[in-house]
Short mmCIF file of C-alpha atoms in Angstrom, two decimals:
data_model
loop_
_atom_site.label_atom_id
_atom_site.label_comp_id
_atom_site.label_asym_id
_atom_site.label_seq_id
_atom_site.Cartn_x
_atom_site.Cartn_y
_atom_site.Cartn_z
CA MET A 16 0.00 0.00 0.00
CA PRO A 17 2.01 2.96 -1.22
CA VAL A 18 -0.53 5.78 -0.74
CA PRO A 19 -0.21 6.04 3.08
CA HIS A 20 3.55 6.56 2.68
CA ILE A 21 3.05 9.50 0.35
CA HIS A 22 0.33 10.87 2.61
CA LYS A 23 2.56 10.66 5.68
CA ILE A 24 5.37 12.59 4.04
CA LEU A 25 3.10 15.31 2.63
CA ASP A 26 1.32 15.60 5.97
CA THR A 27 4.30 15.77 8.30
CA GLN A 28 7.00 17.44 6.23
CA ARG A 29 5.07 20.31 4.67
CA ASP A 30 7.51 23.10 5.53
CA SER A 31 10.68 21.33 4.44
CA LEU A 32 9.01 20.07 1.24
CA LEU A 33 7.79 23.55 0.36
CA ARG A 34 11.29 24.89 0.91
CA GLU A 35 12.90 22.22 -1.24
CA TRP A 36 10.23 22.49 -3.93
CA ALA A 37 11.08 26.18 -4.15
CA SER A 38 14.82 25.53 -4.21
CA THR A 39 14.48 22.85 -6.93
CA GLN A 40 12.56 25.44 -8.91
CA ALA A 41 15.36 27.90 -8.27
CA GLU A 42 17.94 25.41 -9.58
CA GLU A 43 15.88 24.95 -12.72
CA GLY A 44 15.81 28.72 -13.12
CA LEU A 45 12.06 28.90 -12.64
CA ILE A 46 11.77 31.40 -9.82
CA ARG A 47 11.66 34.42 -12.10
CA LYS A 48 12.50 37.13 -9.61
CA ASP A 49 11.91 39.49 -12.51
CA LEU A 50 8.24 38.53 -12.59
CA PHE A 51 7.31 37.57 -9.02
CA THR A 52 8.33 38.59 -5.52
CA GLU A 53 9.56 35.88 -3.18
CA ALA A 54 6.36 36.11 -1.17
CA GLU A 55 4.26 35.68 -4.30
CA ALA A 56 6.25 32.64 -5.40
CA LYS A 57 5.90 31.12 -1.93
CA ALA A 58 2.17 31.76 -1.90
CA GLN A 59 1.83 30.12 -5.31
CA ILE A 60 3.45 26.84 -4.29
CA GLU A 61 1.45 26.78 -1.04
CA THR A 62 -1.71 27.28 -3.05
CA LEU A 63 -0.83 24.14 -4.99
CA TYR A 64 0.62 22.10 -2.14
CA ASP A 65 -2.36 22.16 0.21
CA PRO A 66 -5.03 20.83 -2.18
CA LEU A 67 -2.51 18.22 -3.36
CA ALA A 68 -1.93 17.03 0.20
CA LYS A 69 -5.67 17.11 0.82
CA GLY A 70 -6.33 14.95 -2.25
CA VAL A 71 -3.74 12.41 -1.16
CA ALA A 72 -5.23 12.36 2.34
CA ALA A 73 -8.65 11.65 0.88
CA SER A 74 -7.22 8.78 -1.19
CA VAL A 75 -5.40 7.16 1.70
CA ASP A 76 -7.74 4.14 1.70
CA GLN A 77 -7.31 3.61 -2.05
CA ASP A 78 -4.91 1.17 -3.59
CA PHE A 79 -3.54 3.81 -5.89
CA LEU A 80 -3.78 7.52 -6.80
CA ASP A 81 -6.24 7.98 -9.66
CA PRO A 82 -5.59 11.26 -11.53
CA ASP A 83 -9.20 11.23 -12.82
CA ASP A 84 -10.67 11.05 -9.30
CA ASP A 85 -12.91 13.87 -8.02
CA VAL A 86 -10.61 14.38 -5.00
CA TRP A 87 -8.35 16.51 -7.24
CA GLU A 88 -11.05 19.08 -7.98
CA ASP A 89 -9.56 21.64 -5.56
CA LEU A 90 -6.09 21.02 -6.95
CA ARG A 91 -7.30 21.63 -10.50
CA ALA A 92 -8.98 24.87 -9.45
CA ALA A 93 -5.79 26.03 -7.68
CA LEU A 94 -3.71 25.05 -10.71
CA ALA A 95 -5.94 27.00 -13.05
CA GLU A 96 -5.56 30.07 -10.86
CA VAL A 97 -1.77 29.86 -10.51
CA THR A 98 -1.28 29.00 -14.17
CA ARG A 99 -3.39 31.94 -15.32
CA GLU A 100 -1.46 34.30 -13.10
CA ARG A 101 1.92 33.03 -14.29
CA THR A 102 0.92 32.94 -17.97
CA LYS A 103 -0.41 36.45 -17.75
CA ARG A 104 2.97 37.63 -16.51
CA GLY A 105 4.78 35.87 -19.34
CA VAL A 106 5.86 32.47 -18.02
CA SER A 107 6.26 29.93 -20.84
CA THR A 108 4.17 26.76 -21.09
CA GLY A 109 7.18 24.49 -20.62
CA ASP A 110 8.34 26.38 -17.54
CA MET A 111 4.92 26.10 -15.99
CA ALA A 112 5.01 22.30 -16.34
CA THR A 113 8.52 22.10 -14.89
CA PHE A 114 7.33 24.33 -12.03
CA VAL A 115 4.93 21.56 -11.00
CA LEU A 116 7.26 18.66 -11.79
CA ALA A 117 9.91 20.12 -9.46
CA LEU A 118 8.02 18.66 -6.49
CA LYS A 119 8.89 15.12 -7.59
CA TYR A 120 12.55 15.04 -6.49
CA PRO A 121 12.22 16.24 -2.89
CA LEU A 122 9.33 13.84 -2.42
CA PHE A 123 11.18 10.90 -3.96
CA GLU A 124 14.16 11.47 -1.67
CA ARG A 125 11.89 11.32 1.34
CA LEU A 126 10.14 8.20 0.07
CA ARG A 127 13.53 6.52 -0.39
CA ALA A 128 14.46 7.36 3.18
CA SER A 129 11.18 6.29 4.78
CA VAL A 130 10.01 3.31 2.72
CA THR A 131 12.34 0.52 3.68
CA ASP A 132 10.69 -2.67 2.47
CA THR A 133 13.23 -5.35 1.64
CA ASN A 134 12.73 -5.82 -2.09
CA GLY A 135 11.75 -2.22 -2.87
CA THR A 136 8.35 -3.06 -4.46
CA VAL A 137 6.41 -0.58 -2.31
CA LEU A 138 8.93 2.17 -2.98
CA MET A 139 8.80 1.55 -6.73
CA GLU A 140 5.03 1.52 -6.66
CA ALA A 141 4.87 4.73 -4.61
CA ILE A 142 7.23 6.53 -7.01
CA ALA A 143 5.32 5.25 -10.04
CA GLN A 144 2.00 6.40 -8.66
CA PHE A 145 3.15 9.80 -7.57
CA THR A 146 4.86 10.28 -10.95
CA ARG A 147 1.64 9.43 -12.71
CA LEU A 148 -0.32 11.91 -10.61
CA ILE A 149 2.17 14.76 -10.94
CA ASP A 150 2.60 14.15 -14.68
CA SER A 151 -1.13 14.42 -15.22
CA VAL A 152 -1.18 17.59 -13.14
CA ALA A 153 1.63 19.04 -15.26
CA LEU A 154 -0.22 18.08 -18.42
CA TYR A 155 -3.37 19.78 -17.13
CA CYS A 156 -1.24 22.83 -16.45
CA THR A 157 -0.03 22.83 -20.04
CA GLU A 158 -3.60 22.61 -21.30
CA ILE A 159 -4.60 25.65 -19.24
CA CYS A 160 -1.52 27.48 -20.45
CA ILE A 161 -2.38 26.86 -24.08
CA ALA A 162 -6.01 27.86 -23.55
CA GLU A 163 -4.83 31.07 -21.88
CA ARG A 164 -2.40 31.75 -24.71
CA ASP A 165 -5.18 31.23 -27.26
CA LYS A 166 -7.31 33.75 -25.40
CA ILE A 167 -4.49 36.28 -25.39
CA ILE A 168 -3.81 35.72 -29.09
CA GLN A 169 -7.50 36.14 -29.90
CA ARG A 170 -7.67 39.37 -27.89
CA GLN A 171 -4.54 40.74 -29.56
CA HIS A 172 -5.95 39.75 -32.92
CA ASP A 173 -9.16 41.66 -32.16
CA GLU A 174 -7.20 44.69 -31.00
CA MET A 175 -5.03 44.55 -34.11
CA MET A 176 -8.13 44.46 -36.26
CA GLU A 177 -9.38 47.65 -34.70
CA LEU A 178 -5.99 49.29 -34.76
CA ALA A 179 -5.36 48.27 -38.31
CA THR A 180 -8.30 50.13 -39.82
CA PRO A 181 -8.00 53.74 -38.78
CA VAL A 182 -9.70 56.37 -40.86
CA VAL A 183 -7.82 59.65 -40.91
CA GLU A 184 -9.39 62.97 -41.77
CA LEU A 185 -6.79 64.59 -44.04
CA TRP A 186 -8.70 67.72 -45.00
CA ASP A 187 -12.24 68.97 -45.22
CA ARG A 188 -14.18 66.28 -47.06
CA ILE A 189 -11.06 64.13 -47.61
CA VAL A 190 -10.35 61.01 -45.54
CA ALA A 191 -7.58 58.45 -45.86
CA VAL A 192 -7.58 54.78 -44.92
CA PRO A 193 -3.97 53.60 -44.61
CA LEU A 194 -3.88 49.82 -44.81
CA VAL A 195 -1.01 47.88 -43.26
CA GLY A 196 -0.19 44.18 -43.28
CA THR A 197 -2.35 41.47 -44.74
CA LEU A 198 -5.90 41.98 -45.88
CA ASP A 199 -7.94 38.84 -45.26
CA SER A 200 -11.69 38.64 -45.82
CA MET A 201 -12.56 39.53 -42.26
CA ARG A 202 -10.32 42.58 -42.20
CA ALA A 203 -11.54 43.61 -45.61
CA GLN A 204 -15.06 43.69 -44.15
CA GLU A 205 -13.90 45.86 -41.27
CA VAL A 206 -12.08 48.18 -43.64
CA MET A 207 -15.18 48.57 -45.76
CA GLU A 208 -17.38 49.19 -42.72
CA SER A 209 -15.16 51.84 -41.17
CA THR A 210 -14.55 53.48 -44.54
CA LEU A 211 -18.25 53.77 -45.32
CA SER A 212 -19.24 55.05 -41.91
CA ALA A 213 -16.45 57.65 -42.16
CA ILE A 214 -18.11 59.00 -45.30
CA VAL A 215 -21.21 59.74 -43.22
CA GLU A 216 -19.43 60.93 -40.06
CA LYS A 217 -16.79 63.13 -41.71
CA LYS A 218 -18.99 64.18 -44.64
CA ALA A 219 -16.23 62.97 -46.91
CA ASP A 220 -16.42 63.31 -50.68
CA ILE A 221 -13.12 61.60 -51.34
CA VAL A 222 -11.73 58.49 -49.68
CA ILE A 223 -8.09 57.66 -50.30
CA ILE A 224 -7.34 54.02 -49.62
CA ASP A 225 -3.59 53.76 -49.29
CA ILE A 226 -2.13 50.29 -49.76
CA THR A 227 1.55 51.22 -49.44
CA GLY A 228 1.78 49.01 -46.33
CA VAL A 229 -0.09 46.04 -47.76
CA MET A 230 2.31 43.16 -48.22
CA THR A 231 0.73 41.27 -51.08
CA VAL A 232 -2.15 41.94 -53.40
CA ASP A 233 -3.70 38.78 -54.77
CA THR A 234 -6.93 38.43 -56.71
CA GLN A 235 -8.96 38.36 -53.51
CA VAL A 236 -7.43 41.50 -52.05
CA ALA A 237 -7.90 43.25 -55.38
CA GLN A 238 -11.56 42.19 -55.41
CA HIS A 239 -11.99 43.61 -51.89
CA LEU A 240 -10.52 46.91 -52.97
CA ILE A 241 -12.73 47.07 -56.04
CA ARG A 242 -15.83 46.26 -53.97
CA THR A 243 -14.94 48.88 -51.39
CA ALA A 244 -14.52 51.46 -54.13
CA ALA A 245 -17.90 50.44 -55.60
CA ALA A 246 -19.63 50.81 -52.22
CA VAL A 247 -17.96 54.19 -51.67
CA ARG A 248 -19.35 55.30 -55.02
CA LEU A 249 -22.86 54.05 -54.18
CA MET A 250 -22.79 56.34 -51.17
CA GLY A 251 -21.99 59.29 -53.39
CA ALA A 252 -18.30 59.67 -52.58
CA GLU A 253 -15.27 58.69 -54.62
CA ALA A 254 -12.45 56.30 -53.81
CA ILE A 255 -8.86 56.73 -54.89
CA ILE A 256 -6.53 53.81 -54.32
CA SER A 257 -2.98 54.97 -53.72
CA GLY A 258 0.36 53.37 -52.95
CA ILE A 259 0.33 50.86 -55.76
CA SER A 260 3.97 49.85 -56.07
CA PRO A 261 5.40 48.85 -59.47
CA ARG A 262 5.54 45.26 -58.24
CA ILE A 263 1.89 45.27 -57.17
CA ALA A 264 0.87 46.90 -60.44
CA GLN A 265 2.60 44.09 -62.28
CA THR A 266 0.91 41.41 -60.18
CA MET A 267 -2.48 42.99 -60.71
CA VAL A 268 -2.02 43.02 -64.48
CA GLN A 269 -0.80 39.43 -64.44
CA LEU A 270 -3.82 38.40 -62.37
CA GLY A 271 -6.02 40.08 -64.92
CA VAL A 272 -7.58 42.33 -62.29
CA ASP A 273 -9.77 44.93 -63.93
CA THR A 274 -9.75 48.05 -61.80
CA GLY A 275 -12.17 49.54 -64.30
CA GLU A 276 -13.46 52.92 -63.25
CA ILE A 277 -11.44 53.14 -60.04
CA ARG A 278 -8.93 55.90 -59.83
CA THR A 279 -5.47 54.67 -58.80
CA ARG A 280 -2.41 56.73 -57.93
CA GLY A 281 1.18 55.80 -57.19
CA SER A 282 1.44 57.54 -53.85
CA LEU A 283 -0.73 59.02 -51.14
CA ARG A 284 0.83 62.38 -51.98
CA MET A 285 -0.33 62.19 -55.58
CA ALA A 286 -3.78 61.04 -54.51
CA LEU A 287 -4.07 63.97 -52.12
CA ALA A 288 -2.99 66.45 -54.79
CA ASP A 289 -5.65 64.92 -57.02
CA ALA A 290 -8.29 65.25 -54.34
CA PHE A 291 -7.41 68.93 -53.79
CA ARG A 292 -7.72 69.60 -57.49
CA GLN A 293 -11.09 67.91 -57.64
CA LEU A 294 -12.48 69.78 -54.64
CA ASP A 295 -11.04 73.06 -55.92
CA THR A 296 -8.90 73.44 -52.83
CA ASP A 297 -5.68 75.38 -53.13
CA VAL A 298 -3.01 74.71 -50.57
CA VAL A 299 -0.32 77.36 -50.37
CA ILE A 300 2.84 76.52 -48.50
CA ARG A 301 4.84 79.51 -47.35
CA SER A 302 8.36 79.01 -46.11
CA VAL A 303 8.71 80.35 -42.57
CA ARG A 304 12.49 80.22 -42.37
CA GLY A 305 14.10 82.60 -44.80
CA ASN A 306 17.10 81.21 -46.59
CA MET B 28 -39.76 16.36 -50.50
CA LYS B 29 -37.95 15.51 -47.28
CA THR B 30 -38.55 17.56 -44.19
CA LEU B 31 -35.58 19.48 -42.80
CA SER B 32 -34.79 18.76 -39.19
CA PRO B 33 -35.73 21.77 -37.04
CA PRO B 34 -32.92 24.29 -36.55
CA PRO B 35 -31.54 24.93 -33.05
CA GLY B 36 -33.34 27.49 -30.92
CA LYS B 37 -36.98 28.33 -30.30
CA PRO B 38 -39.77 29.35 -32.70
CA PHE B 39 -39.99 33.09 -33.28
CA ASP B 40 -42.54 33.57 -36.06
CA ARG B 41 -44.33 31.75 -38.83
CA LEU B 42 -45.69 33.57 -41.90
CA VAL B 43 -47.28 32.85 -45.24
CA ILE B 44 -46.22 34.65 -48.40
CA ALA B 45 -49.12 34.84 -50.84
CA VAL B 46 -48.99 38.41 -52.15
CA GLU B 47 -46.21 40.94 -52.61
CA ALA B 48 -46.97 42.80 -49.39
CA ASP B 49 -46.19 39.55 -47.53
CA VAL B 50 -42.60 39.69 -48.74
CA PHE B 51 -42.18 43.00 -46.96
CA ARG B 52 -44.05 41.80 -43.87
CA SER B 53 -41.98 38.63 -43.61
CA ARG B 54 -38.63 40.28 -44.01
CA GLN B 55 -39.62 42.78 -41.32
CA ALA B 56 -40.25 39.82 -39.02
CA VAL B 57 -36.72 38.59 -39.73
CA GLY B 58 -35.45 42.10 -38.91
CA ARG B 59 -37.31 41.95 -35.58
CA ALA B 60 -35.70 38.59 -34.80
CA MET B 61 -32.25 40.12 -35.42
CA ASP B 62 -33.20 43.11 -33.24
CA ARG B 63 -34.16 40.70 -30.46
CA LEU B 64 -30.56 39.46 -30.47
CA GLY B 65 -29.24 43.03 -30.55
CA ALA B 66 -27.67 42.49 -33.98
CA ARG B 67 -25.30 45.02 -35.49
CA VAL B 68 -26.77 47.05 -38.36
CA ILE B 69 -24.56 45.45 -41.00
CA ARG B 70 -25.41 41.91 -39.90
CA ARG B 71 -29.12 42.73 -39.78
CA THR B 72 -29.02 44.35 -43.21
CA ARG B 73 -27.24 41.36 -44.73
CA LEU B 74 -29.71 38.77 -43.45
CA VAL B 75 -32.82 40.86 -44.20
CA THR B 76 -31.57 41.52 -47.74
CA ALA B 77 -30.80 37.83 -48.29
CA VAL B 78 -34.24 36.69 -47.11
CA SER B 79 -35.85 39.39 -49.22
CA GLU B 80 -34.30 37.77 -52.31
CA ILE B 81 -35.40 34.30 -51.22
CA PHE B 82 -38.94 35.35 -50.23
CA ARG B 83 -39.46 37.09 -53.56
CA ASN B 84 -38.24 33.98 -55.39
CA GLY B 85 -40.70 31.93 -53.33
CA LEU B 86 -43.54 34.19 -54.42
CA VAL B 87 -42.57 34.72 -58.06
CA TYR B 88 -41.27 31.25 -58.98
CA GLY B 89 -42.81 29.12 -56.25
CA GLY B 90 -46.27 30.70 -56.38
CA GLY B 91 -46.16 31.49 -52.65
CA ALA B 92 -44.21 30.19 -49.70
CA GLU B 93 -44.25 29.42 -46.01
CA VAL B 94 -41.70 31.07 -43.75
CA VAL B 95 -40.53 29.80 -40.37
CA ILE B 96 -38.22 31.94 -38.24
CA THR B 97 -36.27 30.38 -35.37
CA LEU B 98 -34.23 32.22 -32.79
CA ASP B 99 -31.10 30.60 -31.39
CA GLU B 100 -30.15 32.84 -28.52
CA ALA B 101 -27.26 30.68 -27.31
CA ASP B 102 -25.45 30.91 -30.65
CA ARG B 103 -26.87 34.37 -31.52
CA MET B 104 -28.29 33.10 -34.81
CA VAL B 105 -31.54 33.70 -36.65
CA TRP B 106 -32.66 30.76 -38.79
CA VAL B 107 -35.11 31.23 -41.64
CA ASP B 108 -36.77 28.39 -43.56
CA CYS B 109 -38.63 29.31 -46.73
CA THR B 110 -40.62 26.50 -48.38
CA ASP B 111 -42.66 26.65 -51.56
CA GLN B 112 -44.66 24.09 -53.51
CA GLY B 113 -43.66 25.42 -56.91
CA PRO B 114 -42.21 23.62 -59.92
CA GLY B 115 -38.76 23.20 -58.31
CA ILE B 116 -35.39 24.07 -59.77
CA ALA B 117 -33.99 21.76 -62.45
CA ASP B 118 -30.31 22.63 -62.13
CA LEU B 119 -29.41 23.98 -58.69
CA GLU B 120 -25.76 24.48 -59.50
CA LEU B 121 -26.69 26.62 -62.48
CA ALA B 122 -29.30 28.53 -60.46
CA MET B 123 -26.70 29.46 -57.85
CA LYS B 124 -24.51 31.12 -60.46
CA ASP B 125 -24.53 34.89 -60.68
CA GLY B 126 -26.47 36.16 -63.65
CA TYR B 127 -28.68 33.09 -64.05
CA THR B 128 -32.44 33.51 -64.33
CA THR B 129 -35.46 31.82 -65.82
CA GLY B 130 -37.79 34.69 -65.22
CA LYS B 131 -37.77 38.43 -65.40
CA GLY B 132 -35.19 38.94 -62.68
CA LEU B 133 -31.51 39.56 -63.22
CA GLY B 134 -30.93 36.31 -61.38
CA ARG B 135 -28.54 37.52 -58.76
CA GLY B 136 -30.84 36.32 -56.02
CA LEU B 137 -29.63 32.89 -54.98
CA GLY B 138 -25.86 33.19 -55.29
CA GLY B 139 -25.94 36.70 -53.84
CA ALA B 140 -28.12 35.66 -50.91
CA LYS B 141 -25.71 32.84 -50.13
CA ARG B 142 -22.79 35.26 -49.91
CA LEU B 143 -24.65 37.39 -47.38
CA VAL B 144 -25.38 34.73 -44.77
CA GLU B 145 -23.60 32.42 -42.38
CA HIS B 146 -25.52 29.34 -43.42
CA PHE B 147 -27.26 28.56 -46.71
CA GLU B 148 -28.81 25.35 -47.95
CA ILE B 149 -31.26 24.68 -50.71
CA HIS B 150 -33.23 21.56 -51.58
CA SER B 151 -35.42 21.30 -54.62
CA VAL B 152 -37.47 18.51 -56.17
CA LEU B 153 -38.96 18.97 -59.64
CA GLY B 154 -42.74 19.11 -59.45
CA GLU B 155 -42.72 19.29 -55.65
CA GLY B 156 -41.09 22.52 -54.59
CA THR B 157 -38.06 24.22 -53.11
CA GLN B 158 -36.80 24.63 -49.55
CA VAL B 159 -34.26 27.24 -48.63
CA ARG B 160 -32.74 27.48 -45.17
CA LEU B 161 -30.52 30.39 -44.26
CA ALA B 162 -29.11 31.75 -41.05
CA GLY B 163 -27.36 34.91 -40.02
CA ARG B 164 -25.34 35.63 -36.88
CA ALA B 165 -26.34 38.70 -34.89
CA MET C 7 -52.74 52.99 -56.87
CA SER C 8 -50.58 52.80 -53.78
CA GLN C 9 -48.22 55.53 -52.70
CA SER C 10 -45.00 53.56 -52.49
CA ALA C 11 -43.01 56.34 -54.08
CA GLY C 12 -43.45 60.07 -54.04
CA LEU C 13 -42.59 62.51 -56.82
CA TYR C 14 -41.84 66.11 -55.87
CA LEU C 15 -40.62 68.94 -58.05
CA VAL C 16 -38.05 70.99 -56.12
CA ASP C 17 -36.18 73.82 -57.81
CA GLU C 18 -36.77 72.31 -61.29
CA ILE C 19 -35.43 68.98 -60.06
CA MET C 20 -37.68 65.92 -59.85
CA LEU C 21 -37.23 64.28 -56.49
CA VAL C 22 -38.17 60.59 -56.22
CA ALA C 23 -38.59 59.09 -52.76
CA ILE C 24 -38.90 55.30 -52.80
CA ASP C 25 -40.62 53.63 -49.86
CA GLU C 26 -39.51 50.45 -48.16
CA ASP C 27 -42.56 48.42 -49.22
CA ILE C 28 -42.55 49.27 -52.93
CA ASN C 29 -43.72 46.30 -54.99
CA ASP C 30 -43.92 45.06 -58.55
CA SER C 31 -47.26 46.67 -59.38
CA ASP C 32 -46.12 50.06 -58.06
CA ILE C 33 -43.12 50.10 -60.36
CA VAL C 34 -44.84 50.34 -63.70
CA ASP C 35 -47.02 53.08 -62.27
CA LEU C 36 -43.99 54.92 -60.89
CA GLN C 37 -42.14 54.69 -64.19
CA ASP C 38 -45.18 56.05 -66.07
CA ARG C 39 -45.65 58.93 -63.65
CA LEU C 40 -41.96 59.83 -63.60
CA ALA C 41 -41.62 59.88 -67.40
CA GLN C 42 -44.80 61.93 -67.75
CA ARG C 43 -43.94 64.47 -65.08
CA VAL C 44 -40.35 64.95 -66.20
CA HIS C 45 -41.66 65.53 -69.69
CA ASP C 46 -44.46 67.90 -68.56
CA THR C 47 -42.38 69.97 -66.17
CA GLY C 48 -39.15 70.02 -68.15
CA ALA C 49 -37.27 69.03 -65.01
CA ARG C 50 -33.53 69.56 -65.33
CA GLY C 51 -32.63 66.49 -63.41
CA ILE C 52 -33.86 63.59 -61.28
CA VAL C 53 -32.77 62.75 -57.76
CA ILE C 54 -33.68 59.35 -56.30
CA ASP C 55 -33.56 59.45 -52.51
CA VAL C 56 -33.08 56.09 -50.82
CA SER C 57 -32.20 57.37 -47.35
CA ALA C 58 -35.42 55.86 -45.97
CA LEU C 59 -34.51 52.37 -47.14
CA GLU C 60 -33.19 49.91 -44.56
CA ILE C 61 -32.37 47.44 -47.29
CA VAL C 62 -32.01 47.50 -51.06
CA ASP C 63 -32.28 44.08 -52.65
CA THR C 64 -31.71 43.27 -56.31
CA PHE C 65 -35.38 43.98 -56.98
CA VAL C 66 -35.20 47.58 -55.75
CA GLY C 67 -31.72 47.86 -57.25
CA ARG C 68 -33.20 47.10 -60.66
CA ILE C 69 -35.96 49.69 -60.14
CA ILE C 70 -33.30 52.32 -59.45
CA ALA C 71 -31.36 51.38 -62.58
CA GLN C 72 -34.56 51.53 -64.67
CA LEU C 73 -35.55 54.94 -63.32
CA ALA C 74 -32.08 56.26 -64.12
CA GLY C 75 -32.43 54.78 -67.59
CA ILE C 76 -35.67 56.71 -68.12
CA GLY C 77 -33.93 59.89 -66.94
CA THR C 78 -31.11 59.40 -69.40
CA LEU C 79 -33.53 58.84 -72.29
CA LEU C 80 -35.39 62.04 -71.36
CA ASP C 81 -32.08 63.88 -71.17
CA SER C 82 -32.59 64.47 -67.46
CA PRO C 83 -29.43 63.47 -65.49
CA THR C 84 -30.32 61.17 -62.60
CA TYR C 85 -28.60 61.02 -59.22
CA LEU C 86 -28.97 58.43 -56.49
CA VAL C 87 -28.58 59.88 -52.97
CA GLY C 88 -28.70 58.89 -49.32
CA MET C 89 -27.66 55.26 -49.44
CA ARG C 90 -26.78 53.95 -45.97
CA PRO C 91 -23.35 52.33 -45.42
CA ALA C 92 -24.74 48.88 -44.58
CA VAL C 93 -26.98 49.01 -47.63
CA ALA C 94 -24.09 49.97 -49.93
CA MET C 95 -21.95 47.12 -48.57
CA THR C 96 -24.70 44.56 -48.98
CA LEU C 97 -25.65 45.69 -52.47
CA VAL C 98 -22.05 45.46 -53.65
CA GLU C 99 -21.83 41.96 -52.25
CA LEU C 100 -24.94 41.03 -54.20
CA GLY C 101 -22.96 42.08 -57.25
CA MET C 102 -25.07 45.18 -57.93
CA THR C 103 -22.86 48.19 -58.31
CA LEU C 104 -25.31 50.24 -60.43
CA PRO C 105 -22.54 51.45 -62.76
CA THR C 106 -24.93 53.45 -64.94
CA VAL C 107 -26.37 55.48 -62.08
CA ARG C 108 -24.75 58.70 -60.88
CA THR C 109 -24.44 59.11 -57.13
CA ALA C 110 -24.16 61.92 -54.60
CA ARG C 111 -23.89 61.98 -50.83
CA ASN C 112 -27.14 63.87 -50.23
CA LEU C 113 -29.82 65.91 -51.91
CA GLN C 114 -27.95 69.21 -51.64
CA HIS C 115 -24.89 67.62 -53.15
CA ALA C 116 -26.88 66.27 -56.06
CA LEU C 117 -28.45 69.66 -56.66
CA GLU C 118 -24.99 71.29 -56.73
CA ARG C 119 -23.75 68.76 -59.25
CA LEU C 120 -26.84 69.16 -61.39
CA ARG C 121 -26.40 72.94 -61.40
CA ALA C 122 -22.73 72.58 -62.30
CA THR C 123 -23.59 70.52 -65.36
CA GLN C 124 -26.12 73.00 -66.74
#
């Protein structure tokens, strides 16, 4: 019966185990003084230790430690909390698993010292069972980590989407939409939405869509641009697409993209000059410094 | 014609399209369903426009149709089933193509409607009728 | 005859306001009335206002294109005004870009453009 041995050690040697767990973590370079204070780190391992010890205590009548048992509910909850906190501060997934696994060695040493059956079967069994439990805990940790990462990536993606479609008022009745990066279908929708609402909000007659910062223009991106220009026209404004590099112009011709009625200009500067001309706006630049 | 299994969610409205004014009435009901879910204007506009195409097809080519609107609050979706007992569509693939029509329309209805919604399915049996199911997310 | 579209003569410009529930039978009537009134009044231009429309499907899209066609034949330039952003987006996705119809942001804008072309 190996479980009582594990229980006895966890129950009676809490303080020394906590200390050694922390120092094993330190040896593995997992303490991260840059991210956590010593008190915080200590609190985190205590948060994990107590429900673990409680789960083992509750399993003391069992033949073995079953990682799927309900007695680990509290441990899972504590793990989720600690993992979220550490992930949020930038701890890697692998480090989080090692953080948990670091408890194995101090516990094994104690088992070796206290379990003294002649042929070592009980000791082997105890080590095997505790390994199985801790491994499953570490795996659970990794799962939480990945889920947390996914959430962060999704949030950053959403924020990027908003950031990536600013509409800038350049002049009375002239707005610009500088596009940067890649233009997938979802972003293209956002671009069209913010462009069209800007026509209403800013009373814009001319919308310059600048694609200088767009990495590649394939047939789909070109279609999006053409559709946006068509929608802009339906609302009674006019779109100028600027920032078409020689390379992109070549690609567009090769793809057989028909830009039809849409006005295109090489640079934002040329598009703006065009817009001024159309709106009969004269801009006079006077030099302030005499030279 | 086989019966479609009911979409997720709970019944919202059931209407019959027999005259032109019913097309307007029915698409307004779809708009109300989207409003119930607090849909964004663009999402609402897309679904209402898509069903408008389908409802009009149901009236013009199907000789009238029955509309069932279902509200899936958990998934924030509005499901619309439009069933007619008209002559059916001989070549669905062709009918889905932009520019195809057998009647007086420009024939942008089906393919265009499909592009506007999250879910689109169409079943048609010659001599029995046509079922269109579409859904938009709020 | 239902009143699914109003015709108003403003400053020698024929203003057409289409209602949301316009239907097939209204269209022929609207086309007749528009052609007749433009002819009778010698209107210098036509402005179709769709600002009241929550949606424009291909059916209404076709009506707009037909009305503009009548205007062109009667030598009365036709402008489409007041389309909402969501409507414009949806219509483009339906593949209807109304290339033959002139557009302006609002009524005043259309009037300015019509005056400029006189």
